[in-house]
């Protein structure tokens, strides 16, 4: 039932110790009363002086609340007069976040893209806290935060003197072009390098630019679910290709798909390495002009047993390979920076697409990262982490072989941040993972990374993010679970 203006202050309950400020609380409560029809259209609210007195708040608090509600269309306010309610209890005014009893929940009609994203069972949710041996992470505790903070500070201080505008900062592009040429054999002119908030953003951008619904895309199976999701959501027919000892199997005489997604440096999830000979054959079997290749080098910085094999991108003579990288593994996942090396023929198209989709990384962070790389901190950090992760890989392999050798076959990856241990008996990796997670060891089921019917059952275990003592404790827990 509508209330009279004298009763309004009695319906307001402000919490001075609350997280929300008094203006926001008062605005929200008045809005709720109006939207619910308790304060009816045409009702004049108490004057700001009176309401402030009744509620024991400053007059400014009330005035700001009235101004906000007038701006949202709930009130008509004019100077020297009491504000009058203009909202008649229909649908709440968009953007004010008010649900009224009259608001009916409607089923939103989604685009085909969003509908496909919602169908996936890989939600990319960020789970916290991180528990041993969750795969996919480096050890962020080892990141040189003080050095990084100095780079960030200098970048912020210099901001006023910087040229405004370029979405992909020249200093970072140059630093990356040098680093990628020297360490991964990537051949890229600076304008081919697109700086993005993540590697996943690179996949979404590629899908948006290249995929027409119905196009065929080949991915590794088991593989990185984020890639299959990005291409499927754009309407591609995604087909899984099985693995052999060198990662993605070669398909002699395969038809010409629109795109092939591969992780040749450390196949995700198995860590298998595609040899130079296989890379050359791989490029030879896909048709330039018909098929694009996306090479995802998400953790290629970490190699332990041999020198890294040059990237597919650097070996390709036809300008058809996209090279994708990320700083989430090499630095910290919070840094939210990745990059994409675009084939020369697509540079201007990607420039437009990046601007319009708005996948633009902060200039402050880009400049800070450029300094972090050019001053040698990035390579120093990588060298240190390579040594540390190498020891941790060996420690986990040794622990698993010693304590779980009867239950698991460990695949020792030559690099990367995670490994696969196959179940020797049974094919129920999801049930094993549930038991392990309940006991505090965050393994991932290999079968959950299969595109269709799982071909393999096993555990994906991270080693890079965990100290040797943590790895030992996790292995003991695992042994108790088996
Ligand atoms: C193979 C692979 N590619 C890409 C990514 C995504 O990286 P980003 O965090 O930069 O989106 C991941 C993350 O785990 C990955 O495993």
GROMACS .gro file of C-alpha atoms and ligand atoms in nm:
model
  498
    1UNK     CA    1   0.000   0.000   0.000
    2UNK     CA    2   0.132   0.350  -0.080
    3UNK     CA    3   0.250   0.546   0.220
    4UNK     CA    4   0.216   0.916   0.292
    5UNK     CA    5   0.517   1.146   0.281
    6UNK     CA    6   0.531   1.176   0.661
    7UNK     CA    7   0.585   0.801   0.693
    8UNK     CA    8   0.875   0.782   0.447
    9UNK     CA    9   1.156   0.844   0.694
   10UNK     CA   10   1.023   0.558   0.908
   11UNK     CA   11   1.080   0.318   0.618
   12UNK     CA   12   1.442   0.414   0.570
   13UNK     CA   13   1.704   0.224   0.766
   14UNK     CA   14   2.059   0.350   0.721
   15UNK     CA   15   2.358   0.158   0.848
   16UNK     CA   16   2.645   0.391   0.934
   17UNK     CA   17   2.888   0.104   0.975
   18UNK     CA   18   2.789  -0.051   0.642
   19UNK     CA   19   3.024  -0.090   0.346
   20UNK     CA   20   2.799   0.123   0.127
   21UNK     CA   21   2.799   0.500   0.177
   22UNK     CA   22   2.494   0.682   0.314
   23UNK     CA   23   2.405   0.842  -0.021
   24UNK     CA   24   2.406   0.504  -0.196
   25UNK     CA   25   2.200   0.346   0.081
   26UNK     CA   26   1.943   0.625   0.083
   27UNK     CA   27   1.921   0.633  -0.298
   28UNK     CA   28   1.878   0.256  -0.314
   29UNK     CA   29   1.610   0.241  -0.045
   30UNK     CA   30   1.407   0.530  -0.190
   31UNK     CA   31   1.437   0.378  -0.536
   32UNK     CA   32   1.316   0.044  -0.403
   33UNK     CA   33   1.014   0.204  -0.231
   34UNK     CA   34   0.919   0.394  -0.546
   35UNK     CA   35   0.971   0.097  -0.779
   36UNK     CA   36   0.763  -0.126  -0.550
   37UNK     CA   37   0.479   0.129  -0.553
   38UNK     CA   38   0.508   0.208  -0.180
   39UNK     CA   39   0.570   0.572  -0.269
   40UNK     CA   40   0.319   0.636  -0.545
   41UNK     CA   41   0.342   0.849  -0.855
   42UNK     CA   42   0.252   1.211  -0.774
   43UNK     CA   43   0.358   1.187  -0.409
   44UNK     CA   44   0.577   1.477  -0.297
   45UNK     CA   45   0.871   1.355  -0.089
   46UNK     CA   46   0.964   1.539   0.230
   47UNK     CA   47   1.194   1.836   0.178
   48UNK     CA   48   1.564   1.759   0.193
   49UNK     CA   49   1.593   1.961   0.517
   50UNK     CA   50   1.314   1.762   0.685
   51UNK     CA   51   1.423   1.419   0.567
   52UNK     CA   52   1.783   1.495   0.667
   53UNK     CA   53   1.661   1.598   1.012
   54UNK     CA   54   1.443   1.287   1.053
   55UNK     CA   55   1.722   1.054   0.944
   56UNK     CA   56   2.001   1.236   1.126
   57UNK     CA   57   2.214   1.280   0.812
   58UNK     CA   58   2.348   1.587   0.640
   59UNK     CA   59   2.126   1.775   0.400
   60UNK     CA   60   2.380   1.713   0.123
   61UNK     CA   61   2.330   1.338   0.162
   62UNK     CA   62   1.960   1.375   0.091
   63UNK     CA   63   2.012   1.627  -0.188
   64UNK     CA   64   2.258   1.395  -0.368
   65UNK     CA   65   2.012   1.104  -0.337
   66UNK     CA   66   1.728   1.315  -0.481
   67UNK     CA   67   1.950   1.433  -0.768
   68UNK     CA   68   2.047   1.076  -0.853
   69UNK     CA   69   1.683   0.958  -0.854
   70UNK     CA   70   1.582   1.258  -1.065
   71UNK     CA   71   1.858   1.171  -1.314
   72UNK     CA   72   1.729   0.813  -1.330
   73UNK     CA   73   1.374   0.936  -1.399
   74UNK     CA   74   1.211   0.839  -1.068
   75UNK     CA   75   1.157   1.197  -0.947
   76UNK     CA   76   1.099   1.543  -1.083
   77UNK     CA   77   1.298   1.787  -0.875
   78UNK     CA   78   1.307   2.163  -0.912
   79UNK     CA   79   1.487   2.415  -0.702
   80UNK     CA   80   1.305   2.521  -0.384
   81UNK     CA   81   1.028   2.263  -0.430
   82UNK     CA   82   0.982   1.917  -0.279
   83UNK     CA   83   1.062   1.647  -0.535
   84UNK     CA   84   0.764   1.465  -0.683
   85UNK     CA   85   0.757   1.096  -0.782
   86UNK     CA   86   0.717   1.054  -1.158
   87UNK     CA   87   0.767   0.678  -1.188
   88UNK     CA   88   0.443   0.486  -1.215
   89UNK     CA   89   0.549   0.138  -1.112
   90UNK     CA   90   0.602  -0.008  -1.462
   91UNK     CA   91   0.920  -0.196  -1.551
   92UNK     CA   92   1.209  -0.063  -1.343
   93UNK     CA   93   1.408   0.201  -1.521
   94UNK     CA   94   1.690   0.031  -1.706
   95UNK     CA   95   2.029   0.030  -1.545
   96UNK     CA   96   1.910   0.099  -1.190
   97UNK     CA   97   1.920  -0.263  -1.084
   98UNK     CA   98   1.578  -0.262  -0.919
   99UNK     CA   99   1.357  -0.569  -0.926
  100UNK     CA  100   0.991  -0.498  -0.861
  101UNK     CA  101   0.717  -0.746  -0.793
  102UNK     CA  102   0.581  -0.655  -1.136
  103UNK     CA  103   0.905  -0.738  -1.319
  104UNK     CA  104   0.866  -1.071  -1.495
  105UNK     CA  105   1.178  -1.276  -1.553
  106UNK     CA  106   1.212  -1.299  -1.929
  107UNK     CA  107   1.423  -1.560  -2.104
  108UNK     CA  108   1.680  -1.354  -2.289
  109UNK     CA  109   1.717  -1.435  -2.657
  110UNK     CA  110   2.088  -1.486  -2.700
  111UNK     CA  111   2.299  -1.463  -3.012
  112UNK     CA  112   2.415  -1.795  -3.162
  113UNK     CA  113   2.764  -1.708  -3.030
  114UNK     CA  114   2.650  -1.669  -2.667
  115UNK     CA  115   2.420  -1.972  -2.691
  116UNK     CA  116   2.713  -2.188  -2.804
  117UNK     CA  117   2.934  -2.052  -2.527
  118UNK     CA  118   2.667  -2.141  -2.273
  119UNK     CA  119   2.648  -2.499  -2.403
  120UNK     CA  120   3.012  -2.564  -2.326
  121UNK     CA  121   3.096  -2.748  -2.008
  122UNK     CA  122   3.424  -2.561  -1.980
  123UNK     CA  123   3.323  -2.240  -1.812
  124UNK     CA  124   3.671  -2.090  -1.758
  125UNK     CA  125   3.577  -2.013  -1.402
  126UNK     CA  126   3.855  -1.887  -1.182
  127UNK     CA  127   3.877  -2.117  -0.884
  128UNK     CA  128   4.041  -1.997  -0.567
  129UNK     CA  129   4.242  -2.067  -0.371
  130UNK     CA  130   4.509  -2.243  -0.568
  131UNK     CA  131   4.581  -2.590  -0.427
  132UNK     CA  132   4.862  -2.833  -0.507
  133UNK     CA  133   4.900  -2.966  -0.784
  134UNK     CA  134   4.660  -2.759  -0.991
  135UNK     CA  135   4.795  -2.758  -1.348
  136UNK     CA  136   4.844  -2.452  -1.566
  137UNK     CA  137   5.026  -2.220  -1.324
  138UNK     CA  138   5.377  -2.097  -1.260
  139UNK     CA  139   5.491  -2.004  -0.910
  140UNK     CA  140   5.374  -1.647  -0.863
  141UNK     CA  141   5.541  -1.635  -0.522
  142UNK     CA  142   5.873  -1.626  -0.707
  143UNK     CA  143   5.781  -1.330  -0.924
  144UNK     CA  144   6.005  -1.024  -0.861
  145UNK     CA  145   5.724  -0.797  -0.748
  146UNK     CA  146   5.953  -0.517  -0.627
  147UNK     CA  147   6.121  -0.487  -0.966
  148UNK     CA  148   5.786  -0.501  -1.142
  149UNK     CA  149   5.645  -0.236  -0.909
  150UNK     CA  150   5.933  -0.001  -1.004
  151UNK     CA  151   5.859  -0.054  -1.375
  152UNK     CA  152   5.490   0.016  -1.313
  153UNK     CA  153   5.568   0.329  -1.118
  154UNK     CA  154   5.801   0.468  -1.383
  155UNK     CA  155   5.542   0.390  -1.650
  156UNK     CA  156   5.273   0.578  -1.457
  157UNK     CA  157   5.498   0.878  -1.390
  158UNK     CA  158   5.592   0.904  -1.758
  159UNK     CA  159   5.231   0.873  -1.875
  160UNK     CA  160   5.178   1.247  -1.916
  161UNK     CA  161   5.473   1.276  -2.155
  162UNK     CA  162   5.373   0.979  -2.366
  163UNK     CA  163   5.219   0.986  -2.706
  164UNK     CA  164   4.850   0.906  -2.676
  165UNK     CA  165   4.684   0.662  -2.902
  166UNK     CA  166   4.876   0.361  -3.025
  167UNK     CA  167   4.682   0.060  -2.906
  168UNK     CA  168   4.987  -0.167  -2.935
  169UNK     CA  169   5.275   0.021  -2.777
  170UNK     CA  170   5.582   0.044  -3.001
  171UNK     CA  171   5.837  -0.022  -2.722
  172UNK     CA  172   5.665  -0.344  -2.621
  173UNK     CA  173   5.621  -0.457  -2.982
  174UNK     CA  174   5.993  -0.400  -3.046
  175UNK     CA  175   6.096  -0.575  -2.725
  176UNK     CA  176   5.874  -0.871  -2.809
  177UNK     CA  177   5.993  -0.889  -3.171
  178UNK     CA  178   6.354  -0.921  -3.048
  179UNK     CA  179   6.272  -1.166  -2.773
  180UNK     CA  180   6.060  -1.391  -2.996
  181UNK     CA  181   6.317  -1.389  -3.277
  182UNK     CA  182   6.601  -1.481  -3.042
  183UNK     CA  183   6.424  -1.737  -2.826
  184UNK     CA  184   6.157  -1.891  -3.050
  185UNK     CA  185   6.271  -1.822  -3.406
  186UNK     CA  186   5.958  -1.615  -3.471
  187UNK     CA  187   5.995  -1.380  -3.767
  188UNK     CA  188   5.776  -1.077  -3.712
  189UNK     CA  189   5.779  -0.715  -3.818
  190UNK     CA  190   5.664  -0.497  -3.530
  191UNK     CA  191   5.331  -0.417  -3.695
  192UNK     CA  192   5.246  -0.789  -3.698
  193UNK     CA  193   5.249  -0.799  -3.317
  194UNK     CA  194   4.913  -0.741  -3.148
  195UNK     CA  195   4.914  -0.694  -2.769
  196UNK     CA  196   4.607  -0.841  -2.599
  197UNK     CA  197   4.480  -0.906  -2.247
  198UNK     CA  198   4.534  -1.282  -2.282
  199UNK     CA  199   4.605  -1.569  -2.520
  200UNK     CA  200   4.236  -1.656  -2.502
  201UNK     CA  201   4.160  -1.308  -2.640
  202UNK     CA  202   4.388  -1.390  -2.934
  203UNK     CA  203   4.186  -1.704  -3.011
  204UNK     CA  204   3.856  -1.514  -2.988
  205UNK     CA  205   3.990  -1.243  -3.219
  206UNK     CA  206   4.114  -1.498  -3.476
  207UNK     CA  207   3.776  -1.675  -3.467
  208UNK     CA  208   3.591  -1.345  -3.510
  209UNK     CA  209   3.802  -1.246  -3.810
  210UNK     CA  210   3.827  -1.578  -3.995
  211UNK     CA  211   3.546  -1.816  -3.911
  212UNK     CA  212   3.231  -1.839  -4.119
  213UNK     CA  213   2.971  -2.073  -3.967
  214UNK     CA  214   3.027  -2.424  -4.103
  215UNK     CA  215   3.405  -2.383  -4.154
  216UNK     CA  216   3.611  -2.682  -4.048
  217UNK     CA  217   3.866  -2.635  -3.769
  218UNK     CA  218   4.102  -2.910  -3.654
  219UNK     CA  219   4.223  -2.917  -3.295
  220UNK     CA  220   4.425  -3.158  -3.084
  221UNK     CA  221   4.234  -3.423  -2.891
  222UNK     CA  222   4.283  -3.422  -2.597
  223UNK     CA  223   4.362  -3.055  -2.619
  224UNK     CA  224   4.314  -2.707  -2.483
  225UNK     CA  225   3.939  -2.659  -2.434
  226UNK     CA  226   3.960  -2.278  -2.467
  227UNK     CA  227   4.050  -2.314  -2.834
  228UNK     CA  228   3.766  -2.554  -2.919
  229UNK     CA  229   3.522  -2.324  -2.735
  230UNK     CA  230   3.638  -2.009  -2.916
  231UNK     CA  231   3.609  -2.166  -3.262
  232UNK     CA  232   3.286  -2.353  -3.194
  233UNK     CA  233   3.117  -2.041  -3.059
  234UNK     CA  234   3.190  -1.873  -3.391
  235UNK     CA  235   3.008  -2.152  -3.570
  236UNK     CA  236   3.302  -2.370  -3.679
  237UNK     CA  237   3.274  -2.749  -3.707
  238UNK     CA  238   3.550  -2.850  -3.472
  239UNK     CA  239   3.714  -3.189  -3.530
  240UNK     CA  240   3.960  -3.349  -3.289
  241UNK     CA  241   4.282  -3.505  -3.418
  242UNK     CA  242   4.444  -3.770  -3.198
  243UNK     CA  243   4.800  -3.756  -3.071
  244UNK     CA  244   5.110  -3.963  -3.122
  245UNK     CA  245   5.450  -3.935  -2.955
  246UNK     CA  246   5.507  -3.596  -3.118
  247UNK     CA  247   5.173  -3.440  -3.036
  248UNK     CA  248   4.914  -3.371  -3.305
  249UNK     CA  249   4.909  -3.660  -3.552
  250UNK     CA  250   4.994  -3.588  -3.907
  251UNK     CA  251   4.720  -3.650  -4.154
  252UNK     CA  252   4.858  -3.738  -4.495
  253UNK     CA  253   4.643  -3.600  -4.771
  254UNK     CA  254   4.399  -3.437  -4.534
  255UNK     CA  255   4.135  -3.211  -4.679
  256UNK     CA  256   4.196  -2.839  -4.646
  257UNK     CA  257   4.033  -2.722  -4.325
  258UNK     CA  258   3.993  -2.350  -4.267
  259UNK     CA  259   4.217  -2.359  -3.964
  260UNK     CA  260   4.435  -2.591  -3.756
  261UNK     CA  261   4.503  -2.517  -3.388
  262UNK     CA  262   4.812  -2.676  -3.238
  263UNK     CA  263   5.046  -2.650  -2.937
  264UNK     CA  264   5.366  -2.795  -3.087
  265UNK     CA  265   5.618  -2.689  -2.822
  266UNK     CA  266   5.445  -2.868  -2.534
  267UNK     CA  267   5.125  -3.023  -2.650
  268UNK     CA  268   4.848  -2.923  -2.409
  269UNK     CA  269   4.796  -3.133  -2.197
  270UNK     CA  270   5.055  -3.407  -2.261
  271UNK     CA  271   5.362  -3.186  -2.299
  272UNK     CA  272   5.475  -3.375  -2.611
  273UNK     CA  273   5.717  -3.196  -2.838
  274UNK     CA  274   5.678  -3.176  -3.215
  275UNK     CA  275   6.021  -3.234  -3.372
  276UNK     CA  276   6.170  -3.013  -3.640
  277UNK     CA  277   6.115  -3.283  -3.904
  278UNK     CA  278   5.750  -3.319  -3.802
  279UNK     CA  279   5.702  -2.943  -3.811
  280UNK     CA  280   5.835  -2.923  -4.161
  281UNK     CA  281   5.613  -3.210  -4.271
  282UNK     CA  282   5.316  -3.051  -4.092
  283UNK     CA  283   5.362  -2.726  -4.284
  284UNK     CA  284   5.411  -2.921  -4.606
  285UNK     CA  285   5.080  -3.103  -4.566
  286UNK     CA  286   4.861  -2.798  -4.513
  287UNK     CA  287   4.773  -2.585  -4.806
  288UNK     CA  288   4.883  -2.220  -4.812
  289UNK     CA  289   4.598  -1.995  -4.916
  290UNK     CA  290   4.337  -2.241  -4.787
  291UNK     CA  291   4.437  -2.331  -4.433
  292UNK     CA  292   4.549  -2.103  -4.152
  293UNK     CA  293   4.754  -2.247  -3.866
  294UNK     CA  294   4.731  -2.120  -3.509
  295UNK     CA  295   5.042  -2.207  -3.307
  296UNK     CA  296   4.977  -2.160  -2.937
  297UNK     CA  297   5.307  -2.135  -2.750
  298UNK     CA  298   5.150  -2.077  -2.409
  299UNK     CA  299   5.446  -2.205  -2.201
  300UNK     CA  300   5.723  -2.238  -2.460
  301UNK     CA  301   5.960  -2.039  -2.234
  302UNK     CA  302   6.014  -2.344  -2.015
  303UNK     CA  303   6.226  -2.617  -2.172
  304UNK     CA  304   6.451  -2.841  -1.966
  305UNK     CA  305   6.610  -3.129  -2.153
  306UNK     CA  306   6.700  -2.982  -2.489
  307UNK     CA  307   6.717  -2.660  -2.679
  308UNK     CA  308   6.374  -2.542  -2.795
  309UNK     CA  309   6.269  -2.631  -3.148
  310UNK     CA  310   6.203  -2.323  -3.368
  311UNK     CA  311   5.843  -2.217  -3.394
  312UNK     CA  312   5.619  -2.321  -3.683
  313UNK     CA  313   5.569  -1.952  -3.750
  314UNK     CA  314   5.942  -1.904  -3.813
  315UNK     CA  315   5.962  -2.211  -4.036
  316UNK     CA  316   5.667  -2.114  -4.252
  317UNK     CA  317   5.748  -1.948  -4.583
  318UNK     CA  318   5.389  -1.870  -4.681
  319UNK     CA  319   5.266  -1.630  -4.410
  320UNK     CA  320   4.984  -1.854  -4.288
  321UNK     CA  321   5.081  -1.914  -3.922
  322UNK     CA  322   4.944  -1.715  -3.629
  323UNK     CA  323   5.173  -1.730  -3.327
  324UNK     CA  324   4.999  -1.691  -2.989
  325UNK     CA  325   5.173  -1.631  -2.655
  326UNK     CA  326   5.087  -1.526  -2.303
  327UNK     CA  327   5.256  -1.377  -1.999
  328UNK     CA  328   5.018  -1.564  -1.765
  329UNK     CA  329   5.256  -1.856  -1.727
  330UNK     CA  330   5.592  -1.682  -1.760
  331UNK     CA  331   5.507  -1.395  -1.521
  332UNK     CA  332   5.177  -1.412  -1.331
  333UNK     CA  333   4.826  -1.480  -1.457
  334UNK     CA  334   4.709  -1.155  -1.295
  335UNK     CA  335   4.917  -0.952  -1.533
  336UNK     CA  336   4.656  -1.016  -1.804
  337UNK     CA  337   4.877  -0.976  -2.106
  338UNK     CA  338   4.914  -1.194  -2.410
  339UNK     CA  339   5.011  -1.138  -2.772
  340UNK     CA  340   4.943  -1.252  -3.122
  341UNK     CA  341   5.173  -1.244  -3.423
  342UNK     CA  342   4.945  -1.196  -3.723
  343UNK     CA  343   5.034  -1.309  -4.078
  344UNK     CA  344   5.139  -1.007  -4.291
  345UNK     CA  345   4.832  -1.027  -4.518
  346UNK     CA  346   4.598  -0.979  -4.221
  347UNK     CA  347   4.771  -0.696  -4.032
  348UNK     CA  348   4.529  -0.417  -4.126
  349UNK     CA  349   4.221  -0.639  -4.074
  350UNK     CA  350   4.335  -0.731  -3.723
  351UNK     CA  351   4.409  -0.368  -3.645
  352UNK     CA  352   4.046  -0.279  -3.719
  353UNK     CA  353   3.906  -0.588  -3.545
  354UNK     CA  354   4.112  -0.528  -3.231
  355UNK     CA  355   3.990  -0.169  -3.202
  356UNK     CA  356   3.626  -0.257  -3.263
  357UNK     CA  357   3.613  -0.555  -3.031
  358UNK     CA  358   3.806  -0.341  -2.784
  359UNK     CA  359   4.058  -0.604  -2.683
  360UNK     CA  360   4.310  -0.342  -2.587
  361UNK     CA  361   4.562  -0.380  -2.305
  362UNK     CA  362   4.640  -0.089  -2.074
  363UNK     CA  363   4.919   0.135  -2.208
  364UNK     CA  364   5.059   0.175  -1.855
  365UNK     CA  365   5.108  -0.198  -1.822
  366UNK     CA  366   5.241  -0.235  -2.177
  367UNK     CA  367   5.504   0.034  -2.114
  368UNK     CA  368   5.599  -0.121  -1.781
  369UNK     CA  369   5.639  -0.460  -1.945
  370UNK     CA  370   5.849  -0.312  -2.225
  371UNK     CA  371   6.089  -0.179  -1.962
  372UNK     CA  372   6.082  -0.507  -1.769
  373UNK     CA  373   6.189  -0.689  -2.086
  374UNK     CA  374   6.444  -0.440  -2.224
  375UNK     CA  375   6.615  -0.400  -1.887
  376UNK     CA  376   6.672  -0.776  -1.876
  377UNK     CA  377   6.438  -0.860  -1.585
  378UNK     CA  378   6.216  -1.087  -1.792
  379UNK     CA  379   6.501  -1.306  -1.916
  380UNK     CA  380   6.655  -1.316  -1.568
  381UNK     CA  381   6.321  -1.429  -1.422
  382UNK     CA  382   6.281  -1.693  -1.694
  383UNK     CA  383   6.632  -1.829  -1.635
  384UNK     CA  384   6.564  -1.860  -1.263
  385UNK     CA  385   6.221  -2.020  -1.314
  386UNK     CA  386   6.357  -2.263  -1.573
  387UNK     CA  387   6.606  -2.395  -1.318
  388UNK     CA  388   6.344  -2.410  -1.043
  389UNK     CA  389   6.071  -2.574  -1.252
  390UNK     CA  390   6.319  -2.826  -1.393
  391UNK     CA  391   6.400  -2.940  -1.036
  392UNK     CA  392   6.032  -2.947  -0.948
  393UNK     CA  393   5.944  -3.152  -1.254
  394UNK     CA  394   6.210  -3.406  -1.162
  395UNK     CA  395   6.091  -3.407  -0.801
  396UNK     CA  396   5.731  -3.478  -0.898
  397UNK     CA  397   5.829  -3.745  -1.153
  398UNK     CA  398   6.051  -3.913  -0.895
  399UNK     CA  399   5.783  -3.900  -0.624
  400UNK     CA  400   5.512  -4.039  -0.852
  401UNK     CA  401   5.733  -4.319  -0.983
  402UNK     CA  402   5.849  -4.412  -0.635
  403UNK     CA  403   5.517  -4.401  -0.452
  404UNK     CA  404   5.258  -4.452  -0.724
  405UNK     CA  405   5.453  -4.649  -0.984
  406UNK     CA  406   5.207  -4.938  -0.969
  407UNK     CA  407   4.905  -4.719  -1.035
  408UNK     CA  408   5.037  -4.454  -1.272
  409UNK     CA  409   5.258  -4.426  -1.581
  410UNK     CA  410   5.422  -4.086  -1.586
  411UNK     CA  411   5.487  -3.909  -1.917
  412UNK     CA  412   5.792  -3.693  -1.859
  413UNK     CA  413   5.752  -3.368  -2.056
  414UNK     CA  414   6.067  -3.199  -2.190
  415UNK     CA  415   5.933  -2.866  -2.082
  416UNK     CA  416   5.626  -2.676  -1.966
  417UNK     CA  417   5.462  -2.651  -1.628
  418UNK     CA  418   5.253  -2.968  -1.600
  419UNK     CA  419   5.260  -3.340  -1.675
  420UNK     CA  420   5.028  -3.628  -1.745
  421UNK     CA  421   5.024  -3.950  -1.541
  422UNK     CA  422   4.813  -4.225  -1.697
  423UNK     CA  423   4.605  -4.465  -1.492
  424UNK     CA  424   4.739  -4.818  -1.533
  425UNK     CA  425   4.414  -4.978  -1.426
  426UNK     CA  426   4.059  -4.869  -1.488
  427UNK     CA  427   3.925  -4.585  -1.689
  428UNK     CA  428   3.762  -4.372  -1.425
  429UNK     CA  429   3.991  -4.071  -1.396
  430UNK     CA  430   3.703  -3.841  -1.296
  431UNK     CA  431   3.631  -4.054  -0.988
  432UNK     CA  432   4.000  -4.060  -0.896
  433UNK     CA  433   4.022  -3.684  -0.938
  434UNK     CA  434   3.719  -3.635  -0.712
  435UNK     CA  435   3.888  -3.840  -0.441
  436UNK     CA  436   4.211  -3.646  -0.479
  437UNK     CA  437   4.041  -3.306  -0.476
  438UNK     CA  438   3.850  -3.403  -0.161
  439UNK     CA  439   4.186  -3.491  -0.005
  440UNK     CA  440   4.337  -3.155  -0.109
  441UNK     CA  441   4.523  -3.241  -0.431
  442UNK     CA  442   4.385  -3.052  -0.727
  443UNK     CA  443   4.454  -3.286  -1.020
  444UNK     CA  444   4.258  -3.257  -1.342
  445UNK     CA  445   4.109  -3.553  -1.529
  446UNK     CA  446   4.267  -3.610  -1.868
  447UNK     CA  447   3.931  -3.731  -1.999
  448UNK     CA  448   3.781  -3.387  -1.925
  449UNK     CA  449   4.006  -3.242  -2.194
  450UNK     CA  450   3.878  -3.478  -2.465
  451UNK     CA  451   3.677  -3.330  -2.745
  452UNK     CA  452   3.450  -3.628  -2.792
  453UNK     CA  453   3.466  -3.972  -2.636
  454UNK     CA  454   3.779  -3.975  -2.420
  455UNK     CA  455   4.062  -4.181  -2.568
  456UNK     CA  456   4.280  -4.155  -2.257
  457UNK     CA  457   4.233  -4.158  -1.883
  458UNK     CA  458   4.485  -4.008  -1.650
  459UNK     CA  459   4.576  -3.716  -1.429
  460UNK     CA  460   4.703  -3.374  -1.532
  461UNK     CA  461   4.929  -3.245  -1.255
  462UNK     CA  462   5.106  -2.910  -1.224
  463UNK     CA  463   5.459  -2.902  -1.089
  464UNK     CA  464   5.583  -2.548  -1.155
  465UNK     CA  465   5.375  -2.366  -0.896
  466UNK     CA  466   5.474  -2.590  -0.605
  467UNK     CA  467   5.779  -2.608  -0.380
  468UNK     CA  468   5.944  -2.947  -0.346
  469UNK     CA  469   5.808  -2.986   0.007
  470UNK     CA  470   5.455  -2.914  -0.121
  471UNK     CA  471   5.501  -3.162  -0.405
  472UNK     CA  472   5.621  -3.431  -0.160
  473UNK     CA  473   5.321  -3.372   0.067
  474UNK     CA  474   5.082  -3.390  -0.230
  475UNK     CA  475   5.238  -3.716  -0.352
  476UNK     CA  476   5.197  -3.866  -0.004
  477UNK     CA  477   4.831  -3.763  -0.005
  478UNK     CA  478   4.787  -3.916  -0.350
  479UNK     CA  479   4.949  -4.241  -0.242
  480UNK     CA  480   4.708  -4.260   0.051
  481UNK     CA  481   4.411  -4.207  -0.184
  482UNK     CA  482   4.510  -4.483  -0.424
  483LIG     C1  483   4.722  -2.408  -2.419
  483LIG     C2  484   4.677  -2.280  -2.358
  483LIG     N1  485   4.657  -2.175  -2.437
  483LIG     C3  486   4.613  -2.058  -2.387
  483LIG     C4  487   4.589  -2.042  -2.255
  483LIG     C5  488   4.529  -1.913  -2.206
  483LIG     O1  489   4.619  -1.822  -2.159
  483LIG     P1  490   4.565  -1.682  -2.107
  483LIG     O2  491   4.557  -1.692  -1.958
  483LIG     O3  492   4.666  -1.582  -2.150
  483LIG     O4  493   4.433  -1.660  -2.171
  483LIG     C6  494   4.607  -2.147  -2.167
  483LIG     C7  495   4.577  -2.132  -2.026
  483LIG     O5  496   4.583  -2.222  -1.947
  483LIG     C8  497   4.655  -2.270  -2.220
  483LIG     O6  498   4.674  -2.377  -2.140
   0.00000   0.00000   0.00000
